[in-house]
Amino acid sequence: MRRVGLLLSVVLAAANAVAASEQVWSGERTISEPHEIRGCGLRLTPGARLIFKGRGKLTILDGGLRAERVEFVGLETATNHFRIAVRNGRIDLVRCRFSGLKALDPDPARAHYIQGFLCSQGGVDARVEGCTFVDCSPVMILNAVRLE
């Protein structure tokens, strides 16, 4: 009986550790200031809507981004930064809609760098499947081991 209780405790602790490694967002959210997530991933539930305006940007460090049937909206052009940046994590975007997400670097010497609205760097792999892009800057996926 003691072993069963110990095993159950270990299983519950492992389940909590997995849950803590990912934030879950649903509904509509507006990002108007820089928002950073460190050490865990972000999952957006189907039907969620993420709106970027002003200086708003989302940076995920050492965690991935997962979204299916989510709408991403930009209300104006971002200057000198990506709207979404994922470093050292997987990107998994399925049947999402991106509209008005534009980024611009006004410095001509760096213009090749910040022209995308989404940047993934150093991730294990990336999947962008069945997504729609309307009036957006490019997506930059750098150093991915596997791209689907």
JSON list of C-alpha atoms in Angstrom, two decimals:
[
{"chain": "A", "resi": 1, "resn": "MET", "atom": "CA", "xyz": [0.00, 0.00, 0.00]},
{"chain": "A", "resi": 2, "resn": "ARG", "atom": "CA", "xyz": [2.84, 2.33, 0.79]},
{"chain": "A", "resi": 3, "resn": "ARG", "atom": "CA", "xyz": [4.37, 1.86, -2.67]},
{"chain": "A", "resi": 4, "resn": "VAL", "atom": "CA", "xyz": [1.08, 2.70, -4.37]},
{"chain": "A", "resi": 5, "resn": "GLY", "atom": "CA", "xyz": [0.81, 5.94, -2.37]},
{"chain": "A", "resi": 6, "resn": "LEU", "atom": "CA", "xyz": [4.39, 6.87, -3.22]},
{"chain": "A", "resi": 7, "resn": "LEU", "atom": "CA", "xyz": [3.86, 6.07, -6.90]},
{"chain": "A", "resi": 8, "resn": "LEU", "atom": "CA", "xyz": [0.68, 8.16, -6.95]},
{"chain": "A", "resi": 9, "resn": "SER", "atom": "CA", "xyz": [2.55, 11.09, -5.37]},
{"chain": "A", "resi": 10, "resn": "VAL", "atom": "CA", "xyz": [5.30, 10.85, -8.00]},
{"chain": "A", "resi": 11, "resn": "VAL", "atom": "CA", "xyz": [2.75, 10.72, -10.84]},
{"chain": "A", "resi": 12, "resn": "LEU", "atom": "CA", "xyz": [0.86, 13.75, -9.48]},
{"chain": "A", "resi": 13, "resn": "ALA", "atom": "CA", "xyz": [4.11, 15.71, -9.04]},
{"chain": "A", "resi": 14, "resn": "ALA", "atom": "CA", "xyz": [5.10, 14.91, -12.63]},
{"chain": "A", "resi": 15, "resn": "ALA", "atom": "CA", "xyz": [1.67, 16.01, -13.91]},
{"chain": "A", "resi": 16, "resn": "ASN", "atom": "CA", "xyz": [2.01, 19.32, -12.06]},
{"chain": "A", "resi": 17, "resn": "ALA", "atom": "CA", "xyz": [5.50, 19.85, -13.48]},
{"chain": "A", "resi": 18, "resn": "VAL", "atom": "CA", "xyz": [4.19, 19.37, -17.02]},
{"chain": "A", "resi": 19, "resn": "ALA", "atom": "CA", "xyz": [1.28, 21.74, -16.41]},
{"chain": "A", "resi": 20, "resn": "ALA", "atom": "CA", "xyz": [3.62, 24.38, -15.00]},
{"chain": "A", "resi": 21, "resn": "SER", "atom": "CA", "xyz": [5.80, 24.24, -18.13]},
{"chain": "A", "resi": 22, "resn": "GLU", "atom": "CA", "xyz": [3.05, 25.80, -20.25]},
{"chain": "A", "resi": 23, "resn": "GLN", "atom": "CA", "xyz": [0.84, 28.86, -19.91]},
{"chain": "A", "resi": 24, "resn": "VAL", "atom": "CA", "xyz": [-2.60, 28.62, -21.52]},
{"chain": "A", "resi": 25, "resn": "TRP", "atom": "CA", "xyz": [-4.38, 31.69, -22.88]},
{"chain": "A", "resi": 26, "resn": "SER", "atom": "CA", "xyz": [-7.94, 31.81, -24.19]},
{"chain": "A", "resi": 27, "resn": "GLY", "atom": "CA", "xyz": [-10.40, 34.46, -25.29]},
{"chain": "A", "resi": 28, "resn": "GLU", "atom": "CA", "xyz": [-9.27, 37.87, -26.51]},
{"chain": "A", "resi": 29, "resn": "ARG", "atom": "CA", "xyz": [-6.06, 39.50, -25.27]},
{"chain": "A", "resi": 30, "resn": "THR", "atom": "CA", "xyz": [-4.54, 42.83, -26.25]},
{"chain": "A", "resi": 31, "resn": "ILE", "atom": "CA", "xyz": [-0.79, 43.21, -26.02]},
{"chain": "A", "resi": 32, "resn": "SER", "atom": "CA", "xyz": [0.12, 46.91, -26.02]},
{"chain": "A", "resi": 33, "resn": "GLU", "atom": "CA", "xyz": [3.40, 46.69, -24.05]},
{"chain": "A", "resi": 34, "resn": "PRO", "atom": "CA", "xyz": [6.27, 44.19, -24.24]},
{"chain": "A", "resi": 35, "resn": "HIS", "atom": "CA", "xyz": [5.29, 40.86, -22.66]},
{"chain": "A", "resi": 36, "resn": "GLU", "atom": "CA", "xyz": [7.88, 38.17, -21.93]},
{"chain": "A", "resi": 37, "resn": "ILE", "atom": "CA", "xyz": [7.45, 34.53, -20.99]},
{"chain": "A", "resi": 38, "resn": "ARG", "atom": "CA", "xyz": [10.56, 32.71, -19.73]},
{"chain": "A", "resi": 39, "resn": "GLY", "atom": "CA", "xyz": [11.19, 29.02, -19.19]},
{"chain": "A", "resi": 40, "resn": "CYS", "atom": "CA", "xyz": [7.81, 27.73, -20.28]},
{"chain": "A", "resi": 41, "resn": "GLY", "atom": "CA", "xyz": [5.71, 27.55, -23.41]},
{"chain": "A", "resi": 42, "resn": "LEU", "atom": "CA", "xyz": [2.51, 29.30, -24.40]},
{"chain": "A", "resi": 43, "resn": "ARG", "atom": "CA", "xyz": [-0.55, 27.52, -25.77]},
{"chain": "A", "resi": 44, "resn": "LEU", "atom": "CA", "xyz": [-3.40, 29.55, -27.23]},
{"chain": "A", "resi": 45, "resn": "THR", "atom": "CA", "xyz": [-6.72, 27.71, -27.24]},
{"chain": "A", "resi": 46, "resn": "PRO", "atom": "CA", "xyz": [-8.87, 27.45, -30.39]},
{"chain": "A", "resi": 47, "resn": "GLY", "atom": "CA", "xyz": [-10.92, 30.59, -30.93]},
{"chain": "A", "resi": 48, "resn": "ALA", "atom": "CA", "xyz": [-8.48, 32.83, -29.04]},
{"chain": "A", "resi": 49, "resn": "ARG", "atom": "CA", "xyz": [-7.70, 36.27, -30.48]},
{"chain": "A", "resi": 50, "resn": "LEU", "atom": "CA", "xyz": [-4.42, 38.05, -29.84]},
{"chain": "A", "resi": 51, "resn": "ILE", "atom": "CA", "xyz": [-4.31, 41.77, -30.72]},
{"chain": "A", "resi": 52, "resn": "PHE", "atom": "CA", "xyz": [-1.04, 43.71, -30.96]},
{"chain": "A", "resi": 53, "resn": "LYS", "atom": "CA", "xyz": [-0.92, 47.49, -30.79]},
{"chain": "A", "resi": 54, "resn": "GLY", "atom": "CA", "xyz": [1.51, 50.24, -29.86]},
{"chain": "A", "resi": 55, "resn": "ARG", "atom": "CA", "xyz": [4.75, 48.84, -28.45]},
{"chain": "A", "resi": 56, "resn": "GLY", "atom": "CA", "xyz": [3.13, 45.46, -27.88]},
{"chain": "A", "resi": 57, "resn": "LYS", "atom": "CA", "xyz": [5.26, 42.41, -28.53]},
{"chain": "A", "resi": 58, "resn": "LEU", "atom": "CA", "xyz": [5.35, 38.85, -27.23]},
{"chain": "A", "resi": 59, "resn": "THR", "atom": "CA", "xyz": [8.72, 37.22, -26.48]},
{"chain": "A", "resi": 60, "resn": "ILE", "atom": "CA", "xyz": [8.97, 33.58, -25.43]},
{"chain": "A", "resi": 61, "resn": "LEU", "atom": "CA", "xyz": [12.39, 32.47, -24.15]},
{"chain": "A", "resi": 62, "resn": "ASP", "atom": "CA", "xyz": [13.18, 28.78, -23.66]},
{"chain": "A", "resi": 63, "resn": "GLY", "atom": "CA", "xyz": [9.62, 27.70, -24.39]},
{"chain": "A", "resi": 64, "resn": "GLY", "atom": "CA", "xyz": [7.46, 27.13, -27.44]},
{"chain": "A", "resi": 65, "resn": "LEU", "atom": "CA", "xyz": [4.34, 28.62, -28.99]},
{"chain": "A", "resi": 66, "resn": "ARG", "atom": "CA", "xyz": [1.37, 26.40, -29.85]},
{"chain": "A", "resi": 67, "resn": "ALA", "atom": "CA", "xyz": [-1.81, 27.70, -31.46]},
{"chain": "A", "resi": 68, "resn": "GLU", "atom": "CA", "xyz": [-4.61, 26.15, -33.49]},
{"chain": "A", "resi": 69, "resn": "ARG", "atom": "CA", "xyz": [-7.46, 28.16, -35.05]},
{"chain": "A", "resi": 70, "resn": "VAL", "atom": "CA", "xyz": [-6.28, 31.37, -33.36]},
{"chain": "A", "resi": 71, "resn": "GLU", "atom": "CA", "xyz": [-6.50, 34.88, -34.81]},
{"chain": "A", "resi": 72, "resn": "PHE", "atom": "CA", "xyz": [-3.48, 37.21, -34.51]},
{"chain": "A", "resi": 73, "resn": "VAL", "atom": "CA", "xyz": [-4.18, 40.88, -35.34]},
{"chain": "A", "resi": 74, "resn": "GLY", "atom": "CA", "xyz": [-1.86, 43.87, -35.65]},
{"chain": "A", "resi": 75, "resn": "LEU", "atom": "CA", "xyz": [-3.43, 47.32, -35.42]},
{"chain": "A", "resi": 76, "resn": "GLU", "atom": "CA", "xyz": [-0.35, 49.24, -36.58]},
{"chain": "A", "resi": 77, "resn": "THR", "atom": "CA", "xyz": [3.20, 48.63, -37.83]},
{"chain": "A", "resi": 78, "resn": "ALA", "atom": "CA", "xyz": [5.78, 47.71, -35.18]},
{"chain": "A", "resi": 79, "resn": "THR", "atom": "CA", "xyz": [9.07, 49.60, -35.36]},
{"chain": "A", "resi": 80, "resn": "ASN", "atom": "CA", "xyz": [12.42, 48.10, -34.34]},
{"chain": "A", "resi": 81, "resn": "HIS", "atom": "CA", "xyz": [11.02, 44.83, -33.01]},
{"chain": "A", "resi": 82, "resn": "PHE", "atom": "CA", "xyz": [9.18, 41.67, -33.97]},
{"chain": "A", "resi": 83, "resn": "ARG", "atom": "CA", "xyz": [5.60, 41.34, -32.76]},
{"chain": "A", "resi": 84, "resn": "ILE", "atom": "CA", "xyz": [6.26, 37.70, -31.82]},
{"chain": "A", "resi": 85, "resn": "ALA", "atom": "CA", "xyz": [9.69, 36.23, -31.04]},
{"chain": "A", "resi": 86, "resn": "VAL", "atom": "CA", "xyz": [10.34, 32.66, -29.89]},
{"chain": "A", "resi": 87, "resn": "ARG", "atom": "CA", "xyz": [13.85, 31.68, -28.84]},
{"chain": "A", "resi": 88, "resn": "ASN", "atom": "CA", "xyz": [14.87, 28.08, -28.12]},
{"chain": "A", "resi": 89, "resn": "GLY", "atom": "CA", "xyz": [11.41, 26.58, -28.48]},
{"chain": "A", "resi": 90, "resn": "ARG", "atom": "CA", "xyz": [9.11, 24.88, -30.96]},
{"chain": "A", "resi": 91, "resn": "ILE", "atom": "CA", "xyz": [6.57, 26.82, -33.00]},
{"chain": "A", "resi": 92, "resn": "ASP", "atom": "CA", "xyz": [3.39, 24.94, -33.83]},
{"chain": "A", "resi": 93, "resn": "LEU", "atom": "CA", "xyz": [0.82, 27.06, -35.70]},
{"chain": "A", "resi": 94, "resn": "VAL", "atom": "CA", "xyz": [-2.13, 25.26, -37.28]},
{"chain": "A", "resi": 95, "resn": "ARG", "atom": "CA", "xyz": [-5.00, 26.90, -39.21]},
{"chain": "A", "resi": 96, "resn": "CYS", "atom": "CA", "xyz": [-4.34, 30.32, -37.65]},
{"chain": "A", "resi": 97, "resn": "ARG", "atom": "CA", "xyz": [-5.13, 33.68, -39.23]},
{"chain": "A", "resi": 98, "resn": "PHE", "atom": "CA", "xyz": [-2.62, 36.52, -39.16]},
{"chain": "A", "resi": 99, "resn": "SER", "atom": "CA", "xyz": [-3.69, 39.99, -40.29]},
{"chain": "A", "resi": 100, "resn": "GLY", "atom": "CA", "xyz": [-2.07, 43.41, -40.21]},
{"chain": "A", "resi": 101, "resn": "LEU", "atom": "CA", "xyz": [1.05, 42.14, -38.47]},
{"chain": "A", "resi": 102, "resn": "LYS", "atom": "CA", "xyz": [3.83, 44.31, -39.87]},
{"chain": "A", "resi": 103, "resn": "ALA", "atom": "CA", "xyz": [7.29, 45.13, -38.58]},
{"chain": "A", "resi": 104, "resn": "LEU", "atom": "CA", "xyz": [9.71, 47.70, -39.90]},
{"chain": "A", "resi": 105, "resn": "ASP", "atom": "CA", "xyz": [13.27, 48.63, -39.02]},
{"chain": "A", "resi": 106, "resn": "PRO", "atom": "CA", "xyz": [13.84, 52.21, -40.21]},
{"chain": "A", "resi": 107, "resn": "ASP", "atom": "CA", "xyz": [17.65, 51.74, -40.19]},
{"chain": "A", "resi": 108, "resn": "PRO", "atom": "CA", "xyz": [18.58, 50.75, -43.79]},
{"chain": "A", "resi": 109, "resn": "ALA", "atom": "CA", "xyz": [21.75, 49.03, -42.54]},
{"chain": "A", "resi": 110, "resn": "ARG", "atom": "CA", "xyz": [19.66, 46.55, -40.52]},
{"chain": "A", "resi": 111, "resn": "ALA", "atom": "CA", "xyz": [16.56, 46.45, -42.70]},
{"chain": "A", "resi": 112, "resn": "HIS", "atom": "CA", "xyz": [17.23, 42.86, -43.72]},
{"chain": "A", "resi": 113, "resn": "TYR", "atom": "CA", "xyz": [16.95, 41.80, -40.08]},
{"chain": "A", "resi": 114, "resn": "ILE", "atom": "CA", "xyz": [13.72, 43.23, -38.71]},
{"chain": "A", "resi": 115, "resn": "GLN", "atom": "CA", "xyz": [11.33, 42.88, -41.59]},
{"chain": "A", "resi": 116, "resn": "GLY", "atom": "CA", "xyz": [9.36, 39.96, -40.21]},
{"chain": "A", "resi": 117, "resn": "PHE", "atom": "CA", "xyz": [6.54, 40.11, -37.71]},
{"chain": "A", "resi": 118, "resn": "LEU", "atom": "CA", "xyz": [7.38, 36.69, -36.25]},
{"chain": "A", "resi": 119, "resn": "CYS", "atom": "CA", "xyz": [10.86, 35.35, -35.53]},
{"chain": "A", "resi": 120, "resn": "SER", "atom": "CA", "xyz": [11.76, 31.86, -34.34]},
{"chain": "A", "resi": 121, "resn": "GLN", "atom": "CA", "xyz": [15.41, 31.36, -33.49]},
{"chain": "A", "resi": 122, "resn": "GLY", "atom": "CA", "xyz": [17.23, 28.33, -32.16]},
{"chain": "A", "resi": 123, "resn": "GLY", "atom": "CA", "xyz": [14.12, 26.18, -31.95]},
{"chain": "A", "resi": 124, "resn": "VAL", "atom": "CA", "xyz": [14.07, 22.43, -32.34]},
{"chain": "A", "resi": 125, "resn": "ASP", "atom": "CA", "xyz": [11.51, 22.53, -35.13]},
{"chain": "A", "resi": 126, "resn": "ALA", "atom": "CA", "xyz": [8.66, 24.58, -36.51]},
{"chain": "A", "resi": 127, "resn": "ARG", "atom": "CA", "xyz": [5.31, 23.77, -38.08]},
{"chain": "A", "resi": 128, "resn": "VAL", "atom": "CA", "xyz": [3.15, 26.32, -39.86]},
{"chain": "A", "resi": 129, "resn": "GLU", "atom": "CA", "xyz": [0.23, 24.48, -41.41]},
{"chain": "A", "resi": 130, "resn": "GLY", "atom": "CA", "xyz": [-2.90, 25.79, -43.14]},
{"chain": "A", "resi": 131, "resn": "CYS", "atom": "CA", "xyz": [-2.43, 29.36, -41.88]},
{"chain": "A", "resi": 132, "resn": "THR", "atom": "CA", "xyz": [-3.66, 32.52, -43.61]},
{"chain": "A", "resi": 133, "resn": "PHE", "atom": "CA", "xyz": [-1.55, 35.68, -43.79]},
{"chain": "A", "resi": 134, "resn": "VAL", "atom": "CA", "xyz": [-3.21, 38.96, -44.81]},
{"chain": "A", "resi": 135, "resn": "ASP", "atom": "CA", "xyz": [-1.23, 42.21, -45.04]},
{"chain": "A", "resi": 136, "resn": "CYS", "atom": "CA", "xyz": [1.67, 40.90, -42.93]},
{"chain": "A", "resi": 137, "resn": "SER", "atom": "CA", "xyz": [5.45, 41.15, -42.94]},
{"chain": "A", "resi": 138, "resn": "PRO", "atom": "CA", "xyz": [7.36, 37.88, -43.49]},
{"chain": "A", "resi": 139, "resn": "VAL", "atom": "CA", "xyz": [7.83, 35.09, -40.96]},
{"chain": "A", "resi": 140, "resn": "MET", "atom": "CA", "xyz": [11.47, 34.37, -40.10]},
{"chain": "A", "resi": 141, "resn": "ILE", "atom": "CA", "xyz": [12.41, 30.88, -38.92]},
{"chain": "A", "resi": 142, "resn": "LEU", "atom": "CA", "xyz": [16.14, 30.61, -38.19]},
{"chain": "A", "resi": 143, "resn": "ASN", "atom": "CA", "xyz": [18.19, 27.58, -37.15]},
{"chain": "A", "resi": 144, "resn": "ALA", "atom": "CA", "xyz": [15.29, 25.14, -36.99]},
{"chain": "A", "resi": 145, "resn": "VAL", "atom": "CA", "xyz": [16.33, 21.49, -37.09]},
{"chain": "A", "resi": 146, "resn": "ARG", "atom": "CA", "xyz": [13.11, 20.53, -38.86]},
{"chain": "A", "resi": 147, "resn": "LEU", "atom": "CA", "xyz": [10.61, 22.72, -40.68]},
{"chain": "A", "resi": 148, "resn": "GLU", "atom": "CA", "xyz": [7.16, 21.35, -41.54]}
]
